[in-house]
């Protein structure tokens, strides 16, 4: 069952081929036997999951089960879950048990899904490799010497290894799409405001967005229908009708206009990644799409703008972790200043400290206008680049990341690590949706094709991705890891 997609498992449950308890028990056994090597989970909620699976089976027998009822999944450990630890991959929140559910968690629970646990992540979602976790790095199931990407690397690795059929991640600068590419799965970052951020621990509030990670675009459509929608508890949530994404997956691609940003095919792009992406685009041409070159002229400014805006917002958001109300607290502080200093020094990891310092400096008197305000002006230019491009084409395509997954410990320089997000960061700055789909391999490591669309065009985005997966089999490839438990 571990090789099946979420959609296939839903059909199997509906047909009575297996029960939700049997499905969840099988997944929990794989986690128990395999995750010691992967390290993709921080917390596993086996007892709670099996109790909820039994409830889902009873609901199905009574005829009260929806399409997602009884299906197991996992949550990135940045979503608050009532009665379950929510750590954000940090020592600071190692003992924090949330008193409430995030909106997306609440919606998934109401739909009858079964949460098997919380997945590992870069601390407070700050990283591109999942090596910044207090709980240790996650390994890529395609090659255990490689990173899975970050910050949602635990979710990506768990899906790729068949521990769960789907998981939720968050994307602030590519943290759903890049690990999806590295692990050979499908990952969707919705339009900013499409999915509620209530109960999703904040990194950079104007950039963060939750979204689904699964085998296929069809699976992501099924999940997005459930988690999307307006939430009065989130002031950035958009009051807009949620389409039936699954019903629009089979729209023809004839006449679709695809733009290839020339800035995405220049220096720094691995030749094997480029070859795989261009071969994928040929598939679209064979399906009736038209391809042309476009320009996003301010792409080179995306990383510097992001690493001013995101750390500034992080500096503000993380100021709440002071040892007073919740989270880690240093022992025997001598006074309030000592409490603050030692609590934060002990509780935060190196990358989080680095970004807090950058953000605090950026927001300080004398630097706000020179850095933060200027970065916001650049952000506007980047957004306009996308709007102009979408006046000419329907979607944009290119590589998700400039290289395949790199080796654990290979990126020792923070700046070189930041460059891994060159093709994804601008999407968050502009607030548009993007998806990464499996599109081949560079050596033995997966390559992702990134597809971008205008604001709130997730239906088109998912349809474009689905049609590619109907014509190719890259999404059906499975790593050798864990095959002994097939």
PDB file of N, CA, C and O in Angstrom, residues 365-414:
ATOM      1  N   UNK A 365      17.550  51.877  13.734  1.00  0.00           N
ATOM      2  CA  UNK A 365      17.542  53.274  13.303  1.00  0.00           C
ATOM      3  C   UNK A 365      18.763  53.563  12.435  1.00  0.00           C
ATOM      4  O   UNK A 365      19.884  53.188  12.760  1.00  0.00           O
ATOM      5  N   UNK A 366      18.522  54.203  11.319  1.00  0.00           N
ATOM      6  CA  UNK A 366      19.606  54.533  10.408  1.00  0.00           C
ATOM      7  C   UNK A 366      19.771  53.540   9.274  1.00  0.00           C
ATOM      8  O   UNK A 366      20.440  53.833   8.281  1.00  0.00           O
ATOM      9  N   UNK A 367      19.157  52.347   9.410  1.00  0.00           N
ATOM     10  CA  UNK A 367      19.293  51.322   8.372  1.00  0.00           C
ATOM     11  C   UNK A 367      17.961  50.919   7.766  1.00  0.00           C
ATOM     12  O   UNK A 367      17.923  50.273   6.728  1.00  0.00           O
ATOM     13  N   UNK A 368      16.848  51.284   8.428  1.00  0.00           N
ATOM     14  CA  UNK A 368      15.526  50.870   7.957  1.00  0.00           C
ATOM     15  C   UNK A 368      15.279  51.328   6.521  1.00  0.00           C
ATOM     16  O   UNK A 368      14.905  50.538   5.659  1.00  0.00           O
ATOM     17  N   UNK A 369      15.490  52.611   6.244  1.00  0.00           N
ATOM     18  CA  UNK A 369      15.247  53.138   4.903  1.00  0.00           C
ATOM     19  C   UNK A 369      16.232  52.567   3.888  1.00  0.00           C
ATOM     20  O   UNK A 369      15.869  52.241   2.754  1.00  0.00           O
ATOM     21  N   UNK A 370      17.482  52.440   4.295  1.00  0.00           N
ATOM     22  CA  UNK A 370      18.527  51.993   3.376  1.00  0.00           C
ATOM     23  C   UNK A 370      18.357  50.532   2.975  1.00  0.00           C
ATOM     24  O   UNK A 370      18.705  50.153   1.848  1.00  0.00           O
ATOM     25  N   UNK A 371      17.833  49.716   3.885  1.00  0.00           N
ATOM     26  CA  UNK A 371      17.745  48.279   3.608  1.00  0.00           C
ATOM     27  C   UNK A 371      16.298  47.790   3.480  1.00  0.00           C
ATOM     28  O   UNK A 371      15.876  47.354   2.409  1.00  0.00           O
ATOM     29  N   UNK A 372      15.537  47.859   4.568  1.00  0.00           N
ATOM     30  CA  UNK A 372      14.203  47.263   4.557  1.00  0.00           C
ATOM     31  C   UNK A 372      13.270  47.948   3.558  1.00  0.00           C
ATOM     32  O   UNK A 372      12.614  47.280   2.745  1.00  0.00           O
ATOM     33  N   UNK A 373      13.216  49.271   3.598  1.00  0.00           N
ATOM     34  CA  UNK A 373      12.340  49.989   2.679  1.00  0.00           C
ATOM     35  C   UNK A 373      12.762  49.760   1.237  1.00  0.00           C
ATOM     36  O   UNK A 373      11.928  49.543   0.347  1.00  0.00           O
ATOM     37  N   UNK A 374      14.066  49.787   0.978  1.00  0.00           N
ATOM     38  CA  UNK A 374      14.573  49.552  -0.379  1.00  0.00           C
ATOM     39  C   UNK A 374      14.228  48.137  -0.850  1.00  0.00           C
ATOM     40  O   UNK A 374      13.846  47.927  -2.015  1.00  0.00           O
ATOM     41  N   UNK A 375      14.337  47.155   0.038  1.00  0.00           N
ATOM     42  CA  UNK A 375      14.002  45.777  -0.331  1.00  0.00           C
ATOM     43  C   UNK A 375      12.527  45.642  -0.685  1.00  0.00           C
ATOM     44  O   UNK A 375      12.158  44.903  -1.604  1.00  0.00           O
ATOM     45  N   UNK A 376      11.666  46.362   0.028  1.00  0.00           N
ATOM     46  CA  UNK A 376      10.243  46.320  -0.295  1.00  0.00           C
ATOM     47  C   UNK A 376       9.967  46.957  -1.658  1.00  0.00           C
ATOM     48  O   UNK A 376       9.072  46.528  -2.399  1.00  0.00           O
ATOM     49  N   UNK A 377      10.732  47.977  -2.009  1.00  0.00           N
ATOM     50  CA  UNK A 377      10.577  48.580  -3.342  1.00  0.00           C
ATOM     51  C   UNK A 377      11.019  47.609  -4.426  1.00  0.00           C
ATOM     52  O   UNK A 377      10.381  47.501  -5.485  1.00  0.00           O
ATOM     53  N   UNK A 378      12.098  46.885  -4.168  1.00  0.00           N
ATOM     54  CA  UNK A 378      12.554  45.856  -5.109  1.00  0.00           C
ATOM     55  C   UNK A 378      11.508  44.754  -5.229  1.00  0.00           C
ATOM     56  O   UNK A 378      11.255  44.235  -6.332  1.00  0.00           O
ATOM     57  N   UNK A 379      10.916  44.414  -4.114  1.00  0.00           N
ATOM     58  CA  UNK A 379       9.868  43.382  -4.124  1.00  0.00           C
ATOM     59  C   UNK A 379       8.739  43.764  -5.068  1.00  0.00           C
ATOM     60  O   UNK A 379       8.219  42.922  -5.803  1.00  0.00           O
ATOM     61  N   UNK A 380       8.378  45.015  -5.060  1.00  0.00           N
ATOM     62  CA  UNK A 380       7.319  45.491  -5.956  1.00  0.00           C
ATOM     63  C   UNK A 380       7.737  45.317  -7.422  1.00  0.00           C
ATOM     64  O   UNK A 380       6.935  44.924  -8.271  1.00  0.00           O
ATOM     65  N   UNK A 381       8.989  45.594  -7.717  1.00  0.00           N
ATOM     66  CA  UNK A 381       9.484  45.419  -9.088  1.00  0.00           C
ATOM     67  C   UNK A 381       9.448  43.951  -9.504  1.00  0.00           C
ATOM     68  O   UNK A 381       9.101  43.623 -10.645  1.00  0.00           O
ATOM     69  N   UNK A 382       9.806  43.062  -8.585  1.00  0.00           N
ATOM     70  CA  UNK A 382       9.788  41.625  -8.873  1.00  0.00           C
ATOM     71  C   UNK A 382       8.359  41.158  -9.143  1.00  0.00           C
ATOM     72  O   UNK A 382       8.107  40.392 -10.082  1.00  0.00           O
ATOM     73  N   UNK A 383       7.431  41.629  -8.331  1.00  0.00           N
ATOM     74  CA  UNK A 383       6.023  41.279  -8.545  1.00  0.00           C
ATOM     75  C   UNK A 383       5.546  41.765  -9.908  1.00  0.00           C
ATOM     76  O   UNK A 383       4.843  41.042 -10.638  1.00  0.00           O
ATOM     77  N   UNK A 384       5.952  42.970 -10.284  1.00  0.00           N
ATOM     78  CA  UNK A 384       5.531  43.519 -11.569  1.00  0.00           C
ATOM     79  C   UNK A 384       6.116  42.717 -12.731  1.00  0.00           C
ATOM     80  O   UNK A 384       5.467  42.556 -13.774  1.00  0.00           O
ATOM     81  N   UNK A 385       7.335  42.198 -12.561  1.00  0.00           N
ATOM     82  CA  UNK A 385       7.927  41.338 -13.595  1.00  0.00           C
ATOM     83  C   UNK A 385       7.009  40.165 -13.910  1.00  0.00           C
ATOM     84  O   UNK A 385       6.779  39.830 -15.085  1.00  0.00           O
ATOM     85  N   UNK A 386       6.480  39.524 -12.869  1.00  0.00           N
ATOM     86  CA  UNK A 386       5.589  38.385 -13.080  1.00  0.00           C
ATOM     87  C   UNK A 386       4.276  38.820 -13.734  1.00  0.00           C
ATOM     88  O   UNK A 386       3.776  38.149 -14.642  1.00  0.00           O
ATOM     89  N   UNK A 387       3.717  39.933 -13.274  1.00  0.00           N
ATOM     90  CA  UNK A 387       2.467  40.415 -13.863  1.00  0.00           C
ATOM     91  C   UNK A 387       2.642  40.713 -15.342  1.00  0.00           C
ATOM     92  O   UNK A 387       1.772  40.389 -16.173  1.00  0.00           O
ATOM     93  N   UNK A 388       3.771  41.310 -15.694  1.00  0.00           N
ATOM     94  CA  UNK A 388       4.041  41.607 -17.106  1.00  0.00           C
ATOM     95  C   UNK A 388       4.189  40.323 -17.912  1.00  0.00           C
ATOM     96  O   UNK A 388       3.701  40.223 -19.047  1.00  0.00           O
ATOM     97  N   UNK A 389       4.882  39.342 -17.337  1.00  0.00           N
ATOM     98  CA  UNK A 389       5.076  38.074 -18.041  1.00  0.00           C
ATOM     99  C   UNK A 389       3.744  37.369 -18.272  1.00  0.00           C
ATOM    100  O   UNK A 389       3.506  36.800 -19.349  1.00  0.00           O
ATOM    101  N   UNK A 390       2.849  37.420 -17.280  1.00  0.00           N
ATOM    102  CA  UNK A 390       1.567  36.739 -17.423  1.00  0.00           C
ATOM    103  C   UNK A 390       0.613  37.482 -18.358  1.00  0.00           C
ATOM    104  O   UNK A 390      -0.445  36.960 -18.706  1.00  0.00           O
ATOM    105  N   UNK A 391       0.953  38.688 -18.771  1.00  0.00           N
ATOM    106  CA  UNK A 391       0.209  39.346 -19.846  1.00  0.00           C
ATOM    107  C   UNK A 391       0.504  38.690 -21.189  1.00  0.00           C
ATOM    108  O   UNK A 391      -0.297  38.783 -22.129  1.00  0.00           O
ATOM    109  N   UNK A 392       1.661  38.018 -21.277  1.00  0.00           N
ATOM    110  CA  UNK A 392       2.094  37.391 -22.529  1.00  0.00           C
ATOM    111  C   UNK A 392       1.842  35.887 -22.562  1.00  0.00           C
ATOM    112  O   UNK A 392       1.590  35.319 -23.626  1.00  0.00           O
ATOM    113  N   UNK A 393       1.932  35.211 -21.401  1.00  0.00           N
ATOM    114  CA  UNK A 393       1.834  33.749 -21.367  1.00  0.00           C
ATOM    115  C   UNK A 393       0.880  33.322 -20.252  1.00  0.00           C
ATOM    116  O   UNK A 393       0.526  34.120 -19.378  1.00  0.00           O
ATOM    117  N   UNK A 394       0.500  32.043 -20.289  1.00  0.00           N
ATOM    118  CA  UNK A 394      -0.410  31.506 -19.270  1.00  0.00           C
ATOM    119  C   UNK A 394       0.346  31.035 -18.028  1.00  0.00           C
ATOM    120  O   UNK A 394      -0.109  31.239 -16.896  1.00  0.00           O
ATOM    121  N   UNK A 395       1.468  30.368 -18.242  1.00  0.00           N
ATOM    122  CA  UNK A 395       2.276  29.857 -17.131  1.00  0.00           C
ATOM    123  C   UNK A 395       3.753  30.056 -17.461  1.00  0.00           C
ATOM    124  O   UNK A 395       4.130  30.257 -18.628  1.00  0.00           O
ATOM    125  N   UNK A 396       4.572  29.996 -16.429  1.00  0.00           N
ATOM    126  CA  UNK A 396       6.020  30.036 -16.583  1.00  0.00           C
ATOM    127  C   UNK A 396       6.591  28.698 -16.151  1.00  0.00           C
ATOM    128  O   UNK A 396       6.070  28.048 -15.238  1.00  0.00           O
ATOM    129  N   UNK A 397       7.677  28.275 -16.794  1.00  0.00           N
ATOM    130  CA  UNK A 397       8.310  27.000 -16.438  1.00  0.00           C
ATOM    131  C   UNK A 397       9.824  27.150 -16.387  1.00  0.00           C
ATOM    132  O   UNK A 397      10.411  27.958 -17.112  1.00  0.00           O
ATOM    133  N   UNK A 398      10.416  26.334 -15.544  1.00  0.00           N
ATOM    134  CA  UNK A 398      11.869  26.315 -15.429  1.00  0.00           C
ATOM    135  C   UNK A 398      12.273  25.308 -14.363  1.00  0.00           C
ATOM    136  O   UNK A 398      11.427  24.599 -13.807  1.00  0.00           O
ATOM    137  N   UNK A 399      13.532  25.227 -14.036  1.00  0.00           N
ATOM    138  CA  UNK A 399      13.972  24.323 -12.972  1.00  0.00           C
ATOM    139  C   UNK A 399      13.506  24.816 -11.605  1.00  0.00           C
ATOM    140  O   UNK A 399      13.385  26.021 -11.381  1.00  0.00           O
ATOM    141  N   UNK A 400      13.239  23.888 -10.705  1.00  0.00           N
ATOM    142  CA  UNK A 400      12.895  24.266  -9.341  1.00  0.00           C
ATOM    143  C   UNK A 400      14.138  24.716  -8.581  1.00  0.00           C
ATOM    144  O   UNK A 400      14.108  25.683  -7.814  1.00  0.00           O
ATOM    145  N   UNK A 401      15.236  24.003  -8.789  1.00  0.00           N
ATOM    146  CA  UNK A 401      16.503  24.302  -8.118  1.00  0.00           C
ATOM    147  C   UNK A 401      17.633  24.205  -9.135  1.00  0.00           C
ATOM    148  O   UNK A 401      17.521  23.463 -10.124  1.00  0.00           O
ATOM    149  N   UNK A 402      18.727  24.927  -8.936  1.00  0.00           N
ATOM    150  CA  UNK A 402      19.811  24.924  -9.924  1.00  0.00           C
ATOM    151  C   UNK A 402      20.607  23.630  -9.977  1.00  0.00           C
ATOM    152  O   UNK A 402      21.301  23.369 -10.959  1.00  0.00           O
ATOM    153  N   UNK A 403      20.509  22.802  -8.939  1.00  0.00           N
ATOM    154  CA  UNK A 403      21.239  21.543  -8.880  1.00  0.00           C
ATOM    155  C   UNK A 403      20.320  20.464  -8.321  1.00  0.00           C
ATOM    156  O   UNK A 403      19.282  20.769  -7.730  1.00  0.00           O
ATOM    157  N   UNK A 404      20.681  19.199  -8.485  1.00  0.00           N
ATOM    158  CA  UNK A 404      19.979  18.161  -7.729  1.00  0.00           C
ATOM    159  C   UNK A 404      20.387  18.238  -6.264  1.00  0.00           C
ATOM    160  O   UNK A 404      21.205  19.095  -5.884  1.00  0.00           O
ATOM    161  N   UNK A 405      19.858  17.365  -5.450  1.00  0.00           N
ATOM    162  CA  UNK A 405      20.195  17.349  -4.023  1.00  0.00           C
ATOM    163  C   UNK A 405      21.703  17.240  -3.838  1.00  0.00           C
ATOM    164  O   UNK A 405      22.365  16.429  -4.482  1.00  0.00           O
ATOM    165  N   UNK A 406      22.241  18.071  -2.947  1.00  0.00           N
ATOM    166  CA  UNK A 406      23.680  18.045  -2.691  1.00  0.00           C
ATOM    167  C   UNK A 406      23.958  17.182  -1.466  1.00  0.00           C
ATOM    168  O   UNK A 406      23.048  16.808  -0.706  1.00  0.00           O
ATOM    169  N   UNK A 407      25.219  16.847  -1.264  1.00  0.00           N
ATOM    170  CA  UNK A 407      25.593  15.964  -0.158  1.00  0.00           C
ATOM    171  C   UNK A 407      25.405  16.645   1.189  1.00  0.00           C
ATOM    172  O   UNK A 407      25.568  17.870   1.321  1.00  0.00           O
ATOM    173  N   UNK A 408      25.089  15.851   2.185  1.00  0.00           N
ATOM    174  CA  UNK A 408      25.036  16.352   3.559  1.00  0.00           C
ATOM    175  C   UNK A 408      26.378  16.963   3.932  1.00  0.00           C
ATOM    176  O   UNK A 408      27.433  16.370   3.695  1.00  0.00           O
ATOM    177  N   UNK A 409      26.366  18.171   4.462  1.00  0.00           N
ATOM    178  CA  UNK A 409      27.587  18.848   4.882  1.00  0.00           C
ATOM    179  C   UNK A 409      28.352  19.538   3.777  1.00  0.00           C
ATOM    180  O   UNK A 409      29.392  20.153   4.035  1.00  0.00           O
ATOM    181  N   UNK A 410      27.836  19.479   2.534  1.00  0.00           N
ATOM    182  CA  UNK A 410      28.587  20.030   1.397  1.00  0.00           C
ATOM    183  C   UNK A 410      28.530  21.553   1.348  1.00  0.00           C
ATOM    184  O   UNK A 410      29.478  22.196   0.896  1.00  0.00           O
ATOM    185  N   UNK A 411      27.422  22.148   1.778  1.00  0.00           N
ATOM    186  CA  UNK A 411      27.249  23.601   1.686  1.00  0.00           C
ATOM    187  C   UNK A 411      27.586  24.229   3.038  1.00  0.00           C
ATOM    188  O   UNK A 411      26.723  24.400   3.893  1.00  0.00           O
ATOM    189  N   UNK A 412      28.837  24.555   3.229  1.00  0.00           N
ATOM    190  CA  UNK A 412      29.275  25.104   4.512  1.00  0.00           C
ATOM    191  C   UNK A 412      29.155  26.624   4.580  1.00  0.00           C
ATOM    192  O   UNK A 412      29.112  27.214   5.657  1.00  0.00           O
ATOM    193  N   UNK A 413      29.104  27.280   3.427  1.00  0.00           N
ATOM    194  CA  UNK A 413      28.999  28.734   3.364  1.00  0.00           C
ATOM    195  C   UNK A 413      27.523  29.134   3.309  1.00  0.00           C
ATOM    196  O   UNK A 413      26.809  28.712   2.388  1.00  0.00           O
ATOM    197  N   UNK A 414      27.013  29.931   4.258  1.00  0.00           N
ATOM    198  CA  UNK A 414      25.599  30.307   4.243  1.00  0.00           C
ATOM    199  C   UNK A 414      25.154  30.955   2.940  1.00  0.00           C
ATOM    200  O   UNK A 414      24.045  30.700   2.466  1.00  0.00           O
TER     201      UNK A 414
END
